[in-house]
Amino acid sequence: MGNFLAGKVIAVTGAGRGIGRAVALAAAREGARVVVNDYGVATDGTAPSSEVAEAVVKEIEAAGGEAVAVADDISTMAGGQRVVDTAVGAYGRLDGVVCVAGILRERMLFNMTEEEWDPVIATHLKGTFTVFRAAAAVMRRQRSGTLIGFTSGNHQGSVSQANYSAAKGGIISLVRSAALGLHKYGVTANAVAPVARTRMSANVPMELAGMGSAEDVAALVVYLLSDRAAEEGITGQVYSVAGAKIAVWAQPCELRSAYASGGWTPETIAEFLPRAVGVDPMPMLSRLSEMEEAARSGARPNAR
Ligand SMILES: NC(=O)c1ccc[n+]([C@@H]2O[C@H](COP(=O)([O-])OP(=O)(O)OC[C@H]3O[C@@H](n4cnc5c(N)ncnc54)[C@H](O)[C@@H]3O)[C@@H](O)[C@H]2O)c1
């Protein structure tokens, strides 16, 4: 075992499979005691099972680490609270939460139903809120702690997953709000946008070259949870990790502005906006045909 997280207590949601499991195992290897949360559902969020979280606890224990399972649904307030209460009850404190749990319900916007929209927003966005909210109350008292949300490059937009994209964009704003609201209590908040071979990404057309492993993502998360990252003052950031690449995303900002002395009218806006303010070209719009071709040719990464 390493000691990057020695003495820390870390809770990870969606820790039964894929990236969450790799984060839980890595955190334990680095000396943390871990709360392993997983509702044990299929990729679309159905058919829960408590065995998935328990299996990862057994793996951690077999490797000489300490962990406890919570099989609750983190899209409920009670589920998020239970994750945090379990950490405090079992280990007496909570130093980090990593909200990895997620599901997919893919559909074009014009066909998307309420049953496809609501659970995706509830699992990703509300599921990050429920855990952040309960953890923030503990960390504020402790005057230390780290919140990590999981977003996606798809927060820029998605052809057939408007629900997922909207949730992932919301998580970035939630993370930035947490970074601002908890700064004076010594609590940091950051977001990670991963690319890794898992059962979820097996259904997403993607260039194989850009695929990394869940272990690459776990290494970044371990660093962000560590005192080394806190000492650097890292908060309010969004980091991509895809195999060998780590990148930081820009903070949102206004690009160009124009002012009207006598107030705007549609006519003066039509005159000035295209030339003086203009547009900021949407990178994904120019990649639409390339993405459609990848989807058609079935360029899908292998699941793991
Ligand atoms: N794999 C990628 O390339 C990729 C890319 C971008 C973003 N992400 C994000 O990373 C995270 C992990 O993805 P993954 O690829 O490891 O997926 P995965 O499907 O392998 O694992 C997700 C886990 O979350 C659990 N889960 C789902 N709903 C839950 C709930 N309500 N409560 C508790 N647990 C729940 C599932 O049971 C599952 O074990 C997700 O938030 C996903 O959106 C992944």
PDB file of N, CA, C and O in Angstrom, residues 92-152:
ATOM      1  N   GLY A  92     -15.572   7.724  11.975  1.00  0.00           N
ATOM      2  CA  GLY A  92     -15.472   8.940  12.777  1.00  0.00           C
ATOM      3  C   GLY A  92     -15.205  10.238  12.033  1.00  0.00           C
ATOM      4  O   GLY A  92     -15.146  11.308  12.642  1.00  0.00           O
ATOM      5  N   ARG A  93     -15.020  10.189  10.724  1.00  0.00           N
ATOM      6  CA  ARG A  93     -14.785  11.419   9.962  1.00  0.00           C
ATOM      7  C   ARG A  93     -15.044  11.155   8.485  1.00  0.00           C
ATOM      8  O   ARG A  93     -15.331  10.016   8.080  1.00  0.00           O
ATOM      9  N   LEU A  94     -14.911  12.198   7.660  1.00  0.00           N
ATOM     10  CA  LEU A  94     -15.077  12.042   6.209  1.00  0.00           C
ATOM     11  C   LEU A  94     -14.188  13.079   5.530  1.00  0.00           C
ATOM     12  O   LEU A  94     -14.390  14.282   5.674  1.00  0.00           O
ATOM     13  N   ASP A  95     -13.193  12.599   4.786  1.00  0.00           N
ATOM     14  CA  ASP A  95     -12.232  13.512   4.156  1.00  0.00           C
ATOM     15  C   ASP A  95     -12.510  13.757   2.681  1.00  0.00           C
ATOM     16  O   ASP A  95     -12.054  14.764   2.134  1.00  0.00           O
ATOM     17  N   GLY A  96     -13.211  12.825   2.036  1.00  0.00           N
ATOM     18  CA  GLY A  96     -13.477  13.020   0.608  1.00  0.00           C
ATOM     19  C   GLY A  96     -14.678  12.234   0.152  1.00  0.00           C
ATOM     20  O   GLY A  96     -14.939  11.138   0.661  1.00  0.00           O
ATOM     21  N   VAL A  97     -15.453  12.814  -0.778  1.00  0.00           N
ATOM     22  CA  VAL A  97     -16.500  12.042  -1.455  1.00  0.00           C
ATOM     23  C   VAL A  97     -16.257  12.136  -2.951  1.00  0.00           C
ATOM     24  O   VAL A  97     -15.859  13.192  -3.465  1.00  0.00           O
ATOM     25  N   VAL A  98     -16.472  11.028  -3.631  1.00  0.00           N
ATOM     26  CA  VAL A  98     -16.280  10.955  -5.079  1.00  0.00           C
ATOM     27  C   VAL A  98     -17.578  10.420  -5.668  1.00  0.00           C
ATOM     28  O   VAL A  98     -17.948   9.268  -5.425  1.00  0.00           O
ATOM     29  N   CYS A  99     -18.287  11.267  -6.427  1.00  0.00           N
ATOM     30  CA  CYS A  99     -19.624  10.893  -6.923  1.00  0.00           C
ATOM     31  C   CYS A  99     -19.512  10.385  -8.356  1.00  0.00           C
ATOM     32  O   CYS A  99     -19.516  11.169  -9.307  1.00  0.00           O
ATOM     33  N   VAL A 100     -19.390   9.070  -8.495  1.00  0.00           N
ATOM     34  CA  VAL A 100     -19.127   8.440  -9.784  1.00  0.00           C
ATOM     35  C   VAL A 100     -20.393   7.791 -10.362  1.00  0.00           C
ATOM     36  O   VAL A 100     -20.484   7.583 -11.570  1.00  0.00           O
ATOM     37  N   ALA A 101     -21.370   7.471  -9.521  1.00  0.00           N
ATOM     38  CA  ALA A 101     -22.550   6.713  -9.967  1.00  0.00           C
ATOM     39  C   ALA A 101     -23.207   7.358 -11.179  1.00  0.00           C
ATOM     40  O   ALA A 101     -23.374   8.580 -11.230  1.00  0.00           O
ATOM     41  N   GLY A 102     -23.570   6.533 -12.147  1.00  0.00           N
ATOM     42  CA  GLY A 102     -24.217   7.084 -13.331  1.00  0.00           C
ATOM     43  C   GLY A 102     -24.932   6.036 -14.149  1.00  0.00           C
ATOM     44  O   GLY A 102     -24.641   4.841 -14.041  1.00  0.00           O
ATOM     45  N   ILE A 103     -25.905   6.499 -14.945  1.00  0.00           N
ATOM     46  CA  ILE A 103     -26.656   5.612 -15.838  1.00  0.00           C
ATOM     47  C   ILE A 103     -26.844   6.318 -17.181  1.00  0.00           C
ATOM     48  O   ILE A 103     -26.588   7.523 -17.298  1.00  0.00           O
ATOM     49  N   LEU A 104     -27.303   5.577 -18.169  1.00  0.00           N
ATOM     50  CA  LEU A 104     -27.575   6.142 -19.503  1.00  0.00           C
ATOM     51  C   LEU A 104     -28.970   5.751 -19.956  1.00  0.00           C
ATOM     52  O   LEU A 104     -29.381   4.599 -19.764  1.00  0.00           O
ATOM     53  N   ARG A 105     -29.694   6.688 -20.550  1.00  0.00           N
ATOM     54  CA  ARG A 105     -30.931   6.354 -21.275  1.00  0.00           C
ATOM     55  C   ARG A 105     -30.920   7.184 -22.551  1.00  0.00           C
ATOM     56  O   ARG A 105     -31.324   8.350 -22.548  1.00  0.00           O
ATOM     57  N   GLU A 106     -30.393   6.584 -23.598  1.00  0.00           N
ATOM     58  CA  GLU A 106     -30.125   7.310 -24.840  1.00  0.00           C
ATOM     59  C   GLU A 106     -31.376   7.421 -25.703  1.00  0.00           C
ATOM     60  O   GLU A 106     -32.090   6.436 -25.888  1.00  0.00           O
ATOM     61  N   ARG A 107     -31.636   8.604 -26.214  1.00  0.00           N
ATOM     62  CA  ARG A 107     -32.783   8.826 -27.116  1.00  0.00           C
ATOM     63  C   ARG A 107     -32.619  10.202 -27.746  1.00  0.00           C
ATOM     64  O   ARG A 107     -32.151  11.133 -27.083  1.00  0.00           O
ATOM     65  N   MET A 108     -33.023  10.338 -28.991  1.00  0.00           N
ATOM     66  CA  MET A 108     -33.025  11.666 -29.611  1.00  0.00           C
ATOM     67  C   MET A 108     -34.000  12.562 -28.854  1.00  0.00           C
ATOM     68  O   MET A 108     -35.034  12.092 -28.363  1.00  0.00           O
ATOM     69  N   LEU A 109     -33.684  13.851 -28.784  1.00  0.00           N
ATOM     70  CA  LEU A 109     -34.483  14.794 -27.987  1.00  0.00           C
ATOM     71  C   LEU A 109     -35.968  14.743 -28.355  1.00  0.00           C
ATOM     72  O   LEU A 109     -36.836  14.740 -27.484  1.00  0.00           O
ATOM     73  N   PHE A 110     -36.247  14.657 -29.680  1.00  0.00           N
ATOM     74  CA  PHE A 110     -37.654  14.717 -30.106  1.00  0.00           C
ATOM     75  C   PHE A 110     -38.437  13.453 -29.740  1.00  0.00           C
ATOM     76  O   PHE A 110     -39.647  13.428 -29.839  1.00  0.00           O
ATOM     77  N   ASN A 111     -37.744  12.398 -29.297  1.00  0.00           N
ATOM     78  CA  ASN A 111     -38.433  11.166 -28.869  1.00  0.00           C
ATOM     79  C   ASN A 111     -38.291  10.906 -27.367  1.00  0.00           C
ATOM     80  O   ASN A 111     -38.863   9.947 -26.855  1.00  0.00           O
ATOM     81  N   MET A 112     -37.515  11.731 -26.660  1.00  0.00           N
ATOM     82  CA  MET A 112     -37.189  11.429 -25.256  1.00  0.00           C
ATOM     83  C   MET A 112     -38.418  11.562 -24.357  1.00  0.00           C
ATOM     84  O   MET A 112     -39.139  12.544 -24.416  1.00  0.00           O
ATOM     85  N   THR A 113     -38.610  10.554 -23.497  1.00  0.00           N
ATOM     86  CA  THR A 113     -39.748  10.575 -22.579  1.00  0.00           C
ATOM     87  C   THR A 113     -39.310  11.079 -21.205  1.00  0.00           C
ATOM     88  O   THR A 113     -38.111  11.140 -20.905  1.00  0.00           O
ATOM     89  N   GLU A 114     -40.298  11.375 -20.378  1.00  0.00           N
ATOM     90  CA  GLU A 114     -40.033  11.796 -18.998  1.00  0.00           C
ATOM     91  C   GLU A 114     -39.294  10.677 -18.245  1.00  0.00           C
ATOM     92  O   GLU A 114     -38.416  10.950 -17.420  1.00  0.00           O
ATOM     93  N   GLU A 115     -39.605   9.415 -18.578  1.00  0.00           N
ATOM     94  CA  GLU A 115     -38.966   8.254 -17.919  1.00  0.00           C
ATOM     95  C   GLU A 115     -37.507   8.100 -18.355  1.00  0.00           C
ATOM     96  O   GLU A 115     -36.745   7.382 -17.730  1.00  0.00           O
ATOM     97  N   GLU A 116     -37.167   8.725 -19.477  1.00  0.00           N
ATOM     98  CA  GLU A 116     -35.772   8.699 -19.905  1.00  0.00           C
ATOM     99  C   GLU A 116     -35.011   9.916 -19.380  1.00  0.00           C
ATOM    100  O   GLU A 116     -33.808   9.854 -19.151  1.00  0.00           O
ATOM    101  N   TRP A 117     -35.718  11.007 -19.178  1.00  0.00           N
ATOM    102  CA  TRP A 117     -35.093  12.238 -18.673  1.00  0.00           C
ATOM    103  C   TRP A 117     -34.865  12.176 -17.157  1.00  0.00           C
ATOM    104  O   TRP A 117     -33.738  12.335 -16.668  1.00  0.00           O
ATOM    105  N   ASP A 118     -35.935  11.939 -16.406  1.00  0.00           N
ATOM    106  CA  ASP A 118     -35.878  12.107 -14.948  1.00  0.00           C
ATOM    107  C   ASP A 118     -34.832  11.235 -14.250  1.00  0.00           C
ATOM    108  O   ASP A 118     -34.042  11.751 -13.441  1.00  0.00           O
ATOM    109  N   PRO A 119     -34.779   9.921 -14.509  1.00  0.00           N
ATOM    110  CA  PRO A 119     -33.809   9.096 -13.758  1.00  0.00           C
ATOM    111  C   PRO A 119     -32.347   9.446 -14.069  1.00  0.00           C
ATOM    112  O   PRO A 119     -31.479   9.289 -13.213  1.00  0.00           O
ATOM    113  N   VAL A 120     -32.083   9.922 -15.289  1.00  0.00           N
ATOM    114  CA  VAL A 120     -30.709  10.288 -15.644  1.00  0.00           C
ATOM    115  C   VAL A 120     -30.294  11.547 -14.877  1.00  0.00           C
ATOM    116  O   VAL A 120     -29.213  11.610 -14.287  1.00  0.00           O
ATOM    117  N   ILE A 121     -31.175  12.532 -14.841  1.00  0.00           N
ATOM    118  CA  ILE A 121     -30.887  13.747 -14.061  1.00  0.00           C
ATOM    119  C   ILE A 121     -30.806  13.390 -12.571  1.00  0.00           C
ATOM    120  O   ILE A 121     -29.935  13.874 -11.846  1.00  0.00           O
ATOM    121  N   ALA A 122     -31.692  12.516 -12.130  1.00  0.00           N
ATOM    122  CA  ALA A 122     -31.736  12.163 -10.699  1.00  0.00           C
ATOM    123  C   ALA A 122     -30.472  11.424 -10.276  1.00  0.00           C
ATOM    124  O   ALA A 122     -29.931  11.668  -9.189  1.00  0.00           O
ATOM    125  N   THR A 123     -29.975  10.519 -11.110  1.00  0.00           N
ATOM    126  CA  THR A 123     -28.792   9.735 -10.719  1.00  0.00           C
ATOM    127  C   THR A 123     -27.536  10.607 -10.747  1.00  0.00           C
ATOM    128  O   THR A 123     -26.768  10.633  -9.787  1.00  0.00           O
ATOM    129  N   HIS A 124     -27.329  11.334 -11.840  1.00  0.00           N
ATOM    130  CA  HIS A 124     -26.085  12.098 -11.975  1.00  0.00           C
ATOM    131  C   HIS A 124     -26.130  13.392 -11.158  1.00  0.00           C
ATOM    132  O   HIS A 124     -25.294  13.599 -10.279  1.00  0.00           O
ATOM    133  N   LEU A 125     -27.086  14.260 -11.465  1.00  0.00           N
ATOM    134  CA  LEU A 125     -27.062  15.604 -10.874  1.00  0.00           C
ATOM    135  C   LEU A 125     -27.570  15.601  -9.436  1.00  0.00           C
ATOM    136  O   LEU A 125     -26.871  16.043  -8.519  1.00  0.00           O
ATOM    137  N   LYS A 126     -28.764  15.053  -9.228  1.00  0.00           N
ATOM    138  CA  LYS A 126     -29.264  15.013  -7.851  1.00  0.00           C
ATOM    139  C   LYS A 126     -28.407  14.066  -7.010  1.00  0.00           C
ATOM    140  O   LYS A 126     -28.145  14.331  -5.832  1.00  0.00           O
ATOM    141  N   GLY A 127     -27.935  12.974  -7.628  1.00  0.00           N
ATOM    142  CA  GLY A 127     -27.098  12.006  -6.916  1.00  0.00           C
ATOM    143  C   GLY A 127     -25.767  12.605  -6.478  1.00  0.00           C
ATOM    144  O   GLY A 127     -25.138  12.116  -5.544  1.00  0.00           O
ATOM    145  N   THR A 128     -25.301  13.634  -7.170  1.00  0.00           N
ATOM    146  CA  THR A 128     -24.100  14.357  -6.718  1.00  0.00           C
ATOM    147  C   THR A 128     -24.502  15.327  -5.606  1.00  0.00           C
ATOM    148  O   THR A 128     -23.823  15.440  -4.584  1.00  0.00           O
ATOM    149  N   PHE A 129     -25.651  15.981  -5.786  1.00  0.00           N
ATOM    150  CA  PHE A 129     -26.136  16.917  -4.756  1.00  0.00           C
ATOM    151  C   PHE A 129     -26.371  16.217  -3.413  1.00  0.00           C
ATOM    152  O   PHE A 129     -25.952  16.717  -2.362  1.00  0.00           O
ATOM    153  N   THR A 130     -27.047  15.048  -3.444  1.00  0.00           N
ATOM    154  CA  THR A 130     -27.423  14.412  -2.163  1.00  0.00           C
ATOM    155  C   THR A 130     -26.169  14.095  -1.330  1.00  0.00           C
ATOM    156  O   THR A 130     -26.169  14.277  -0.112  1.00  0.00           O
ATOM    157  N   VAL A 131     -25.109  13.645  -2.012  1.00  0.00           N
ATOM    158  CA  VAL A 131     -23.884  13.271  -1.298  1.00  0.00           C
ATOM    159  C   VAL A 131     -23.080  14.523  -0.925  1.00  0.00           C
ATOM    160  O   VAL A 131     -22.582  14.644   0.202  1.00  0.00           O
ATOM    161  N   PHE A 132     -22.966  15.469  -1.864  1.00  0.00           N
ATOM    162  CA  PHE A 132     -22.254  16.727  -1.568  1.00  0.00           C
ATOM    163  C   PHE A 132     -22.908  17.436  -0.383  1.00  0.00           C
ATOM    164  O   PHE A 132     -22.236  17.968   0.488  1.00  0.00           O
ATOM    165  N   ARG A 133     -24.232  17.469  -0.370  1.00  0.00           N
ATOM    166  CA  ARG A 133     -24.971  18.216   0.653  1.00  0.00           C
ATOM    167  C   ARG A 133     -24.693  17.630   2.043  1.00  0.00           C
ATOM    168  O   ARG A 133     -24.349  18.349   2.983  1.00  0.00           O
ATOM    169  N   ALA A 134     -24.813  16.300   2.142  1.00  0.00           N
ATOM    170  CA  ALA A 134     -24.579  15.644   3.435  1.00  0.00           C
ATOM    171  C   ALA A 134     -23.101  15.748   3.827  1.00  0.00           C
ATOM    172  O   ALA A 134     -22.772  15.996   4.988  1.00  0.00           O
ATOM    173  N   ALA A 135     -22.196  15.573   2.852  1.00  0.00           N
ATOM    174  CA  ALA A 135     -20.759  15.623   3.145  1.00  0.00           C
ATOM    175  C   ALA A 135     -20.330  17.033   3.523  1.00  0.00           C
ATOM    176  O   ALA A 135     -19.496  17.223   4.419  1.00  0.00           O
ATOM    177  N   ALA A 136     -20.910  18.034   2.846  1.00  0.00           N
ATOM    178  CA  ALA A 136     -20.513  19.422   3.092  1.00  0.00           C
ATOM    179  C   ALA A 136     -20.794  19.822   4.541  1.00  0.00           C
ATOM    180  O   ALA A 136     -20.020  20.574   5.146  1.00  0.00           O
ATOM    181  N   ALA A 137     -21.883  19.296   5.100  1.00  0.00           N
ATOM    182  CA  ALA A 137     -22.227  19.636   6.488  1.00  0.00           C
ATOM    183  C   ALA A 137     -21.152  19.101   7.439  1.00  0.00           C
ATOM    184  O   ALA A 137     -20.757  19.782   8.395  1.00  0.00           O
ATOM    185  N   VAL A 138     -20.651  17.885   7.168  1.00  0.00           N
ATOM    186  CA  VAL A 138     -19.595  17.291   8.003  1.00  0.00           C
ATOM    187  C   VAL A 138     -18.273  18.039   7.789  1.00  0.00           C
ATOM    188  O   VAL A 138     -17.571  18.394   8.743  1.00  0.00           O
ATOM    189  N   MET A 139     -17.942  18.287   6.523  1.00  0.00           N
ATOM    190  CA  MET A 139     -16.643  18.907   6.194  1.00  0.00           C
ATOM    191  C   MET A 139     -16.560  20.343   6.694  1.00  0.00           C
ATOM    192  O   MET A 139     -15.492  20.826   7.067  1.00  0.00           O
ATOM    193  N   ARG A 140     -17.695  21.028   6.689  1.00  0.00           N
ATOM    194  CA  ARG A 140     -17.729  22.406   7.212  1.00  0.00           C
ATOM    195  C   ARG A 140     -17.349  22.407   8.696  1.00  0.00           C
ATOM    196  O   ARG A 140     -16.563  23.244   9.151  1.00  0.00           O
ATOM    197  N   ARG A 141     -17.860  21.429   9.434  1.00  0.00           N
ATOM    198  CA  ARG A 141     -17.506  21.315  10.871  1.00  0.00           C
ATOM    199  C   ARG A 141     -16.046  20.924  11.041  1.00  0.00           C
ATOM    200  O   ARG A 141     -15.350  21.440  11.912  1.00  0.00           O
ATOM    201  N   GLN A 142     -15.586  20.002  10.182  1.00  0.00           N
ATOM    202  CA  GLN A 142     -14.180  19.547  10.254  1.00  0.00           C
ATOM    203  C   GLN A 142     -13.200  20.616   9.795  1.00  0.00           C
ATOM    204  O   GLN A 142     -12.028  20.575  10.087  1.00  0.00           O
ATOM    205  N   ARG A 143     -13.701  21.549   8.966  1.00  0.00           N
ATOM    206  CA  ARG A 143     -12.874  22.574   8.317  1.00  0.00           C
ATOM    207  C   ARG A 143     -11.840  21.938   7.380  1.00  0.00           C
ATOM    208  O   ARG A 143     -10.745  22.462   7.197  1.00  0.00           O
ATOM    209  N   SER A 144     -12.236  20.863   6.746  1.00  0.00           N
ATOM    210  CA  SER A 144     -11.396  20.250   5.706  1.00  0.00           C
ATOM    211  C   SER A 144     -12.237  19.223   4.953  1.00  0.00           C
ATOM    212  O   SER A 144     -13.233  18.724   5.488  1.00  0.00           O
ATOM    213  N   GLY A 145     -11.805  18.927   3.740  1.00  0.00           N
ATOM    214  CA  GLY A 145     -12.477  17.893   2.953  1.00  0.00           C
ATOM    215  C   GLY A 145     -12.447  18.221   1.471  1.00  0.00           C
ATOM    216  O   GLY A 145     -12.138  19.350   1.072  1.00  0.00           O
ATOM    217  N   THR A 146     -12.748  17.217   0.678  1.00  0.00           N
ATOM    218  CA  THR A 146     -12.710  17.368  -0.779  1.00  0.00           C
ATOM    219  C   THR A 146     -13.948  16.721  -1.391  1.00  0.00           C
ATOM    220  O   THR A 146     -14.278  15.580  -1.074  1.00  0.00           O
ATOM    221  N   LEU A 147     -14.599  17.456  -2.284  1.00  0.00           N
ATOM    222  CA  LEU A 147     -15.759  16.933  -3.017  1.00  0.00           C
ATOM    223  C   LEU A 147     -15.343  16.749  -4.469  1.00  0.00           C
ATOM    224  O   LEU A 147     -14.765  17.663  -5.068  1.00  0.00           O
ATOM    225  N   ILE A 148     -15.629  15.582  -5.046  1.00  0.00           N
ATOM    226  CA  ILE A 148     -15.307  15.361  -6.456  1.00  0.00           C
ATOM    227  C   ILE A 148     -16.556  14.899  -7.193  1.00  0.00           C
ATOM    228  O   ILE A 148     -17.194  13.903  -6.812  1.00  0.00           O
ATOM    229  N   GLY A 149     -16.909  15.635  -8.249  1.00  0.00           N
ATOM    230  CA  GLY A 149     -18.047  15.266  -9.095  1.00  0.00           C
ATOM    231  C   GLY A 149     -17.527  14.656 -10.382  1.00  0.00           C
ATOM    232  O   GLY A 149     -16.402  14.941 -10.810  1.00  0.00           O
ATOM    233  N   PHE A 150     -18.346  13.817 -11.016  1.00  0.00           N
ATOM    234  CA  PHE A 150     -17.961  13.231 -12.300  1.00  0.00           C
ATOM    235  C   PHE A 150     -18.797  13.830 -13.417  1.00  0.00           C
ATOM    236  O   PHE A 150     -20.011  13.701 -13.449  1.00  0.00           O
ATOM    237  N   THR A 151     -18.101  14.497 -14.353  1.00  0.00           N
ATOM    238  CA  THR A 151     -18.764  15.051 -15.511  1.00  0.00           C
ATOM    239  C   THR A 151     -18.318  14.259 -16.739  1.00  0.00           C
ATOM    240  O   THR A 151     -17.875  13.108 -16.618  1.00  0.00           O
ATOM    241  N   SER A 152     -18.429  14.842 -17.914  1.00  0.00           N
ATOM    242  CA  SER A 152     -18.071  14.157 -19.159  1.00  0.00           C
ATOM    243  C   SER A 152     -17.774  15.218 -20.203  1.00  0.00           C
ATOM    244  O   SER A 152     -18.308  16.338 -20.121  1.00  0.00           O
TER     245      SER A 152
END
